[in-house]
Amino acid sequence: MKVLSSIVQLCGGDFFVRRFHRDGAIMWNFLSTSPFCRKSLSSKKDERKLVLPYRNTCLSSEDPMAESSSLKIQEATLNMIAEICMNNKSARAIELVLKKVSGLVVGIACSNVVGLRDASLRALSGLASMDSDLIWLLLADIYYSLKITDIPSPPSPELPEIKELLPTPSSSNEYLYLQYGGKSFGFDVDPLSVEIVFKRLGF
């Protein structure tokens, strides 16, 4: 991930726009499952990932990756996103997958996986430098749906209230970050993390 980050920044994002859109799923899949949650393999196609030639056995749901290894890969992926987004020369590489990646990162930042909080906040800051409105909407959608009271009134009676702009979802599947990023496994919304992220990003 560090090498990829350096290459994209060196070559510029224009060259990688379609590559990230077409092949980026390999990287974004790293961010879809918590290191502390085992995801069952649903099809034979998923049973064999990237296996070195001298390996004579395939990985299965019975041989999960170590939690610490998965955590480091996810942290490296989040750092790569942050570095690419914060560089004007390379940021364009993320444009076609901005909603997808933003949804995944918001989901991680607002979860109870504290070990990824700093890396996800750096990635969110980078993504916000590309589209701050998108990141605000994704976070506010979660934040205000959890705040039953103490929701600020609009500064003018002519402006709509938050609940009118961002109606409370009837189920967790209706959160914007899930609609954009897709279903994740083990990254459940944690109210304390949501509060921390919302304040740390200055919203």
XYZ file of C-alpha atoms in Angstrom:
203
model
C 0.000 0.000 0.000
C 2.892 2.339 0.747
C 4.467 1.574 -2.637
C 1.141 2.092 -4.408
C 0.635 5.401 -2.619
C 4.080 6.595 -3.718
C 3.538 5.481 -7.326
C 0.162 7.229 -7.637
C 1.581 10.445 -6.187
C 4.618 10.246 -8.456
C 2.744 9.428 -11.681
C -0.334 11.521 -10.933
C -3.916 10.462 -10.383
C -5.112 10.711 -13.988
C -3.366 7.460 -14.913
C -5.034 5.554 -12.053
C -8.640 6.790 -12.286
C -9.919 3.840 -14.317
C -7.572 1.399 -12.583
C -8.953 2.277 -9.147
C -12.498 2.111 -10.522
C -12.039 -1.254 -12.241
C -9.511 -3.083 -10.044
C -9.764 -1.097 -6.819
C -12.275 -3.580 -5.394
C -9.304 -5.738 -4.382
C -8.172 -2.951 -2.042
C -11.593 -1.728 -0.937
C -12.495 -5.299 0.098
C -9.771 -5.051 2.739
C -11.929 -2.400 4.421
C -15.211 -4.311 4.381
C -14.648 -6.709 7.285
C -13.533 -6.008 10.845
C -10.323 -7.812 11.875
C -12.265 -9.164 14.860
C -15.124 -10.608 12.816
C -14.876 -13.834 10.839
C -16.695 -13.642 7.526
C -17.978 -16.944 6.210
C -17.058 -17.759 2.635
C -20.198 -18.080 0.570
C -18.871 -19.509 -2.663
C -15.995 -21.521 -4.034
C -14.857 -18.472 -5.944
C -14.003 -16.809 -2.620
C -12.191 -19.809 -1.176
C -8.903 -19.091 -2.902
C -7.486 -15.607 -2.671
C -3.910 -14.663 -3.523
C -1.857 -17.786 -2.797
C 1.853 -18.059 -3.494
C 2.902 -20.799 -5.966
C 4.619 -22.955 -3.338
C 1.512 -23.121 -1.145
C -0.226 -26.476 -1.566
C -3.339 -25.646 0.466
C -5.940 -22.981 -0.066
C -7.160 -20.612 2.593
C -10.623 -21.241 3.932
C -12.905 -19.870 6.596
C -11.163 -22.289 8.979
C -7.805 -20.591 8.356
C -8.500 -16.888 8.926
C -5.851 -14.217 8.717
C -4.417 -13.168 12.085
C -6.290 -10.226 13.605
C -3.119 -8.151 13.945
C -2.190 -8.763 10.280
C -5.648 -7.770 9.079
C -5.552 -4.663 11.271
C -2.189 -3.592 9.801
C -3.409 -4.117 6.230
C -6.494 -2.013 6.893
C -4.424 0.705 8.555
C -2.040 0.756 5.585
C -4.983 0.980 3.165
C -6.490 3.904 5.101
C -3.105 5.672 5.171
C -2.782 5.159 1.412
C -6.202 6.772 0.873
C -5.218 9.722 3.080
C -1.905 10.288 1.289
C -3.415 10.080 -2.199
C -6.323 12.406 -1.364
C -4.174 15.048 0.319
C -1.921 15.381 -2.729
C -3.507 17.546 -5.431
C -1.529 15.709 -8.095
C -2.820 12.265 -7.132
C -6.271 12.960 -5.649
C -8.042 12.544 -8.998
C -7.345 8.792 -8.812
C -10.098 8.493 -6.183
C -12.747 10.556 -8.010
C -14.745 7.703 -9.591
C -14.789 5.697 -6.348
C -15.142 8.633 -3.947
C -18.610 7.685 -2.662
C -17.699 4.017 -2.278
C -14.455 4.705 -0.422
C -16.004 7.473 1.706
C -18.799 5.144 2.805
C -16.322 2.440 3.816
C -14.072 4.842 5.726
C -16.967 6.495 7.559
C -18.200 3.056 8.593
C -14.805 2.178 10.061
C -14.359 5.552 11.775
C -17.767 5.304 13.458
C -17.275 1.718 14.615
C -15.882 0.282 17.836
C -12.609 -0.786 16.176
C -10.544 1.774 18.084
C -7.252 0.574 16.610
C -8.242 2.021 13.227
C -9.628 5.325 14.507
C -6.555 7.513 13.878
C -5.954 6.044 10.423
C -9.626 6.395 9.475
C -9.662 10.011 10.687
C -6.634 10.780 8.513
C -8.381 9.145 5.562
C -11.578 11.109 6.258
C -9.603 14.359 6.396
C -8.105 13.529 3.021
C -11.488 12.624 1.528
C -12.998 15.808 3.006
C -10.340 17.830 1.183
C -11.855 16.456 -2.029
C -15.543 16.764 -1.090
C -16.266 18.096 2.394
C -20.038 18.141 1.776
C -20.096 14.402 1.098
C -18.187 13.567 4.287
C -20.353 15.932 6.336
C -23.558 14.323 5.032
C -22.335 10.785 5.701
C -21.297 11.628 9.267
C -24.259 13.889 10.059
C -26.631 11.179 8.836
C -25.309 8.901 11.607
C -24.649 11.545 14.257
C -28.067 13.213 14.256
C -29.964 9.928 13.984
C -28.378 8.896 17.307
C -29.097 12.205 19.064
C -32.680 12.024 20.266
C -32.361 15.335 22.123
C -30.098 18.393 22.003
C -30.392 18.756 18.243
C -29.572 22.383 17.434
C -32.282 24.532 15.928
C -31.608 26.179 12.574
C -30.190 29.722 12.832
C -33.220 31.040 10.949
C -36.874 29.903 11.019
C -36.787 29.915 7.227
C -34.291 27.040 7.211
C -35.426 23.410 7.628
C -34.494 21.391 10.695
C -31.865 18.669 10.587
C -34.529 15.942 10.760
C -36.087 17.296 7.581
C -32.768 17.291 5.756
C -31.619 13.936 7.148
C -34.632 11.855 8.225
C -33.899 9.207 10.843
C -33.394 5.869 9.043
C -35.952 3.181 9.856
C -33.169 0.589 9.928
C -29.365 0.581 9.977
C -29.349 -0.500 6.315
C -30.717 2.912 5.315
C -27.657 4.835 6.483
C -26.084 6.734 3.599
C -22.616 5.346 4.317
C -23.940 1.787 3.782
C -25.771 2.746 0.602
C -22.556 4.231 -0.798
C -19.931 1.884 0.631
C -21.903 -1.346 0.710
C -22.550 -3.771 3.549
C -19.638 -4.279 5.936
C -19.062 -7.008 8.511
C -18.253 -6.279 12.147
C -18.055 -2.486 11.796
C -21.164 -1.714 13.830
C -21.935 1.912 14.655
C -20.649 2.883 18.094
C -22.244 6.090 19.502
C -19.086 7.096 21.394
C -16.945 6.742 18.273
C -19.467 8.756 16.253
C -19.268 11.564 18.822
C -15.448 11.523 18.808
C -15.180 11.497 15.002
C -17.765 14.274 14.599
C -15.888 16.513 17.057
C -12.364 15.646 15.880
C -13.226 16.580 12.297
C -14.662 19.889 13.486
C -18.240 19.443 12.290
